XYZ file of C-alpha atoms in Angstrom:
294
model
C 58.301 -134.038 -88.916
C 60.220 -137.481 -89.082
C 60.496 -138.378 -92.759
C 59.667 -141.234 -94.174
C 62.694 -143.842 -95.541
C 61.096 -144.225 -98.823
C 63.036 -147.329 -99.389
C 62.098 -148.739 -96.321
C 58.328 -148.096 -97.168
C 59.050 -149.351 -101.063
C 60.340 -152.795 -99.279
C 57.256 -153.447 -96.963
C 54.833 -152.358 -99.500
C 56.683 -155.241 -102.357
C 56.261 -157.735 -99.145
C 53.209 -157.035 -98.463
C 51.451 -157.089 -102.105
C 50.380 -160.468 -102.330
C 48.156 -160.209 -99.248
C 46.946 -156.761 -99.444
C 44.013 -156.762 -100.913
C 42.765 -158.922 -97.623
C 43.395 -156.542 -95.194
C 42.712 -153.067 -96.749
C 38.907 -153.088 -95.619
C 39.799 -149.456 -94.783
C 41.027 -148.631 -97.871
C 38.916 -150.148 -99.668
C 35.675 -148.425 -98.101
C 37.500 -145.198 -98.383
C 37.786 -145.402 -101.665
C 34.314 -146.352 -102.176
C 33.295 -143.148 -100.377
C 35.428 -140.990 -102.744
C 34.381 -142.880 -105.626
C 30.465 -141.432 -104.980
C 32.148 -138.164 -104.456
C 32.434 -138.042 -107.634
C 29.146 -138.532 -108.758
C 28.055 -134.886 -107.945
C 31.296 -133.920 -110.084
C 30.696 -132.168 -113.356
C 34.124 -133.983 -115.124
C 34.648 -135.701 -118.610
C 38.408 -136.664 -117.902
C 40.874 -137.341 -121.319
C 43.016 -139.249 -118.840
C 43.037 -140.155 -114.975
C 45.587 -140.629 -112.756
C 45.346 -142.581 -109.740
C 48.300 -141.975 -107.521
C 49.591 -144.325 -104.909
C 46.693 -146.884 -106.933
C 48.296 -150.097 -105.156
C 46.885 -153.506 -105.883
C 44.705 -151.690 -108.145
C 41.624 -151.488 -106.858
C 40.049 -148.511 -108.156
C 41.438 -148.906 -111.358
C 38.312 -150.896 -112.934
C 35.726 -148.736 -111.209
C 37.615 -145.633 -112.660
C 37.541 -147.500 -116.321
C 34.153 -148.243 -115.983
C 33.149 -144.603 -114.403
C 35.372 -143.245 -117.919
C 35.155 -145.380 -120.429
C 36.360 -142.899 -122.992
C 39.348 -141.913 -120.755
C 43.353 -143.290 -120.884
C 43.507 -144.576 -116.469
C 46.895 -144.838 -115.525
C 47.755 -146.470 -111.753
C 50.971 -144.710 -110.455
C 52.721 -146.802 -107.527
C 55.961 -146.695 -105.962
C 56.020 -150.608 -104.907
C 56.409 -152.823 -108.491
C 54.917 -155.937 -105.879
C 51.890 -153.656 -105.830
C 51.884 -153.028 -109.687
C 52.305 -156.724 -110.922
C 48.667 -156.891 -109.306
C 47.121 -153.292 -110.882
C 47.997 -154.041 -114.226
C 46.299 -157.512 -114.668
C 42.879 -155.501 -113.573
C 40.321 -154.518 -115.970
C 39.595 -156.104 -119.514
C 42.731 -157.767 -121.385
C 41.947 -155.345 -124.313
C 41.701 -152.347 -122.229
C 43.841 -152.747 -119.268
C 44.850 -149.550 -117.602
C 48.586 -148.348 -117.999
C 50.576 -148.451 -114.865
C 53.684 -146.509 -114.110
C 56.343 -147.273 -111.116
C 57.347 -143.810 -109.314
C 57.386 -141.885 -106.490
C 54.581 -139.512 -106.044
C 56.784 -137.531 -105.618
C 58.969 -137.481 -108.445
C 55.970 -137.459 -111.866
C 57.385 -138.985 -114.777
C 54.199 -136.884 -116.832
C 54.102 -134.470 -119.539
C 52.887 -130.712 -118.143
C 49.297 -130.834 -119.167
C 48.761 -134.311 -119.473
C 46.282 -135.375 -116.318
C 42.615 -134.298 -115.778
C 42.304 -136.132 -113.238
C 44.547 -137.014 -110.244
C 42.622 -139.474 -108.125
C 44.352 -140.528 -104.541
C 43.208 -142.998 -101.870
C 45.562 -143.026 -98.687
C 48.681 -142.167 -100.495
C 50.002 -138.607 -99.346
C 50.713 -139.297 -95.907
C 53.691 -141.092 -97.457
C 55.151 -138.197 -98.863
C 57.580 -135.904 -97.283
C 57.574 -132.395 -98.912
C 53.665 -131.923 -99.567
C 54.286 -128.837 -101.132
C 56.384 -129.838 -103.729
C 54.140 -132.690 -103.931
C 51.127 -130.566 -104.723
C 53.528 -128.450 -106.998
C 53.815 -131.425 -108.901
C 50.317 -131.741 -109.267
C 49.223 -128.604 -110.268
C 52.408 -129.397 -113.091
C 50.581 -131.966 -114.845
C 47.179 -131.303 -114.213
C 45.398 -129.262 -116.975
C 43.491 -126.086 -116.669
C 39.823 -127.677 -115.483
C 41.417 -130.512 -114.103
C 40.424 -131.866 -110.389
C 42.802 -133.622 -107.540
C 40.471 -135.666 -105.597
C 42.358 -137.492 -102.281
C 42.327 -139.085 -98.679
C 44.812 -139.357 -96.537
C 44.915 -139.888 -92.519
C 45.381 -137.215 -90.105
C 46.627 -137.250 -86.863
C 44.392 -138.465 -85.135
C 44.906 -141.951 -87.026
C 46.142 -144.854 -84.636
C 45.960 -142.725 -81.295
C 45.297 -145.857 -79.572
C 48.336 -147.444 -80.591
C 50.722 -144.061 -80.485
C 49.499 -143.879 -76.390
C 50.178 -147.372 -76.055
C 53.385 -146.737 -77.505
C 54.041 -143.855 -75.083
C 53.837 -145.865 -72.087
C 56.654 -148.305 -73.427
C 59.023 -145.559 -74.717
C 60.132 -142.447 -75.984
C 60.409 -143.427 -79.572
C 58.676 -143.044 -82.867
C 56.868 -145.757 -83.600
C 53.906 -144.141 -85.323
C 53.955 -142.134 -88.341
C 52.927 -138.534 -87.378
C 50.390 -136.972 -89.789
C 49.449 -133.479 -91.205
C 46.495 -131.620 -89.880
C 43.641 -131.093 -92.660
C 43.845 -127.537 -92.121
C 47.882 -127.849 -92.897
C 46.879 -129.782 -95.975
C 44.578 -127.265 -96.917
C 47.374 -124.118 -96.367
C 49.181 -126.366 -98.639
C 47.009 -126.359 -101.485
C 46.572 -122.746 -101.270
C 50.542 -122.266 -101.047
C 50.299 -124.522 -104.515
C 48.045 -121.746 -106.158
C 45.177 -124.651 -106.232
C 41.576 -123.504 -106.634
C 38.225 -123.390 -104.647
C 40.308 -126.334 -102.063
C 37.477 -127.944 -99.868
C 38.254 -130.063 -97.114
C 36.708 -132.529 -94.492
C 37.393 -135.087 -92.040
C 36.245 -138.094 -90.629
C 36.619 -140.449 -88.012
C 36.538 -144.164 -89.031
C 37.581 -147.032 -85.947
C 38.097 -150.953 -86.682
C 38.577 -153.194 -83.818
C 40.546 -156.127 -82.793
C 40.426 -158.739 -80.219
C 44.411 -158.212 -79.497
C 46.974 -156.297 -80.614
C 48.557 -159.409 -82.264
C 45.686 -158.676 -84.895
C 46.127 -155.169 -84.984
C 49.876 -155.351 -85.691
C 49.202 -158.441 -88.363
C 46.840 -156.368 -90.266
C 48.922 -153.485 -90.103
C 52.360 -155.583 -91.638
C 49.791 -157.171 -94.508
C 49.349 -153.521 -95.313
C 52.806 -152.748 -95.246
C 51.596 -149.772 -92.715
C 55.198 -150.425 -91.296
C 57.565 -148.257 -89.210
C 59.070 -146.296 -91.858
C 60.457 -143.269 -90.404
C 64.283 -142.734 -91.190
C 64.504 -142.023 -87.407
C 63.168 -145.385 -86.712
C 65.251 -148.033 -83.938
C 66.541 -150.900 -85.756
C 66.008 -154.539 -84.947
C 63.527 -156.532 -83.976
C 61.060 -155.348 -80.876
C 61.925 -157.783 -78.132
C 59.472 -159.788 -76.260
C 59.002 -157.723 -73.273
C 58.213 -154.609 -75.027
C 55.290 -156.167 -76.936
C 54.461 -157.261 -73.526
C 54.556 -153.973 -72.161
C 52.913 -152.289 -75.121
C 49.840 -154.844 -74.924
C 49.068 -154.412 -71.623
C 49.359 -150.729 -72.542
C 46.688 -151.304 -74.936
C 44.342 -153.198 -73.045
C 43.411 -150.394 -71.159
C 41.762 -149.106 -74.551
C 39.653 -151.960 -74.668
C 35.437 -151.242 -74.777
C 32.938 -153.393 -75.299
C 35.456 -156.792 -75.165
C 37.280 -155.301 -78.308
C 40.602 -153.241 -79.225
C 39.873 -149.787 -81.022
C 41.896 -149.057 -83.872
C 40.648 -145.111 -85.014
C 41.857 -143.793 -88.096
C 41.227 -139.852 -89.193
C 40.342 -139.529 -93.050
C 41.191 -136.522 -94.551
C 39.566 -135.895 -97.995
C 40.145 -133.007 -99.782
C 39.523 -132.076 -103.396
C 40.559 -128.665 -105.510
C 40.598 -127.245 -108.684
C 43.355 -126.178 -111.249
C 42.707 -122.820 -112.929
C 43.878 -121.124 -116.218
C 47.825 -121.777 -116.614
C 48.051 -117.826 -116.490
C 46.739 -117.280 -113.367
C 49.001 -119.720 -111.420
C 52.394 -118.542 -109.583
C 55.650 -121.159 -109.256
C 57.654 -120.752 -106.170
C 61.260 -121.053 -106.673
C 64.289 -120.618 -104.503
C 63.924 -116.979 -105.070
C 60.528 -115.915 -104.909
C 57.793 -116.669 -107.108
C 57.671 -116.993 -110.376
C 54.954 -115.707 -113.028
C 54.809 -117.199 -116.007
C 56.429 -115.422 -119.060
C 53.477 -115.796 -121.176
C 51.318 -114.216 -118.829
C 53.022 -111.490 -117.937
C 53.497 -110.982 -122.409
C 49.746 -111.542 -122.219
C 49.139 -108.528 -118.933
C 51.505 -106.204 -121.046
C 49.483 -106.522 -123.985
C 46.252 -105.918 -122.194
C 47.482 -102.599 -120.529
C 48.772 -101.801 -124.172
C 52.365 -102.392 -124.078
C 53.028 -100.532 -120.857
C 55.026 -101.660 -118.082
């Protein structure tokens, strides 16, 4: 798959922060709908994590969901943090931390909790990703997340299609990918499901506004430079028009959520560079259980 240019992404995301919250009516109703996910969740979370948290916008529902519980928003855009950390009470604000999900600046152990709206299709190496994951998440802790599949912005990609051969749309993972993925990470009981979610537009002008508030750029490293000229976005609306129903442009968007458990430290498997690796103080723990043999 075309990666992503991180920076590039970092840039539209600290362009777009100040006009975000606006335009993420998808977002935000996604995370609405994981947010009741977790009331049939058993979970008394120490600390929560929400990855990729943006403007912050689950950040006060999380406080208010655990009030005994440390909420830290993780973000790689700091436009996007100077928004998340003004939210919730000034005597109880949560923490916020600027990285890449990919890259956790956390203790092993430390999370019981990782909570992520629309964030992982903006990763490259999902494995190491959920390897990550599994790092700082303790034994009993959950990793509840959307992300879009591929499916998301079909409309646009076809359009797109008829224009040129380039990439113009981000490709995304199947949620049965995602799923071998959290199995590959030694994740627990994964559960997956999809759904199919369309907003509409009455041009593509609005379409492709909404989509720069967002910062929902171009962001592939295998992107073409410079701006799109005149008669493309000609060509690519009269592309789209022949999507139009009902006097309106569909926009469809495939949400992925998934959710999974972390077991017992001892029971989980590393892969490195040469194989896997078990744990030493598992395997000390198996030898003394079969009483010091081999």
């Amino acid at each position: 798959m075309n990666a992503i240019d991180k920076a590039a992404a970092r840039r539209a995301f600290d362009a777009a922060a100040d006009g975000y919250d606006a335009a993420a009516v998808l977002q935000r109703e996604i995370g609405n709908r994981m947010l009741e996910r977790l009331d049939y969740i058993r979970l008394a979370p120490k600390r929560v994590l929400d990855l990729g948290c943006g403007t912050g916008a689950t950040l006060e529902r999380l406080a208010k969901r655990y009030r005994r519980a440390e909420i830290i928003g993780l973000d790689f855009a700091h436009g996007m943090l100077t928004h998340a950390r003004r939210r919730g009470h000034w005597l109880n604000r949560p923490r916020v931390v600027c990285a890449d999900a990919e890259q956790l600046p956390l203790a092993d152990d430390s999370v019981d909790l990782v909570f992520s709206n629309a964030t992982l299709q903006w990763v490259n190496d999902l494995d190491a990703t959920f390897g990550d994951l599994l790092r700082v998440l303790r034994p009993g802790g959950l990793l509840l997340f959307s992300t879009f599949g591929p499916d998301t912005l079909s409309e646009l990609r076809a359009a797109w299609a008829a224009v040129d051969q380039g990439e113009h749309v981000s490709p995304f993972l199947d949620m049965h990918d995602i799923g071998d993925a959290l199995v590959r990470a030694r994740f627990a009981d994964p559960v997956m499901d999809v759904e199919r979610m369309t907003l509409t537009y009455a041009d593509i002008h609005a379409l492709m506004r909404d989509l720069k508030q967002l910062g929902a750029h171009n962001a592939l490293a295998g992107r073409a430079r410079g701006l799109t000229g005149r008669r493309r976005l000609a060509a690519l609306a009269e592309a789209y028009e022949h999507q139009r129903r009902d006097g309106r442009l569909p926009a469809t968007y495939e949400v992925v959520h998934g959710h999974a458990w972390v077991t017992a430290k001892a029971q989980r498997q590393f892969a490195t560079d040469d194989g896997v690796a078990i744990p030493l103080e598992a395997v000390a723990r198996r030898r003394s259980a079969a009483g010091g043999k081999a």
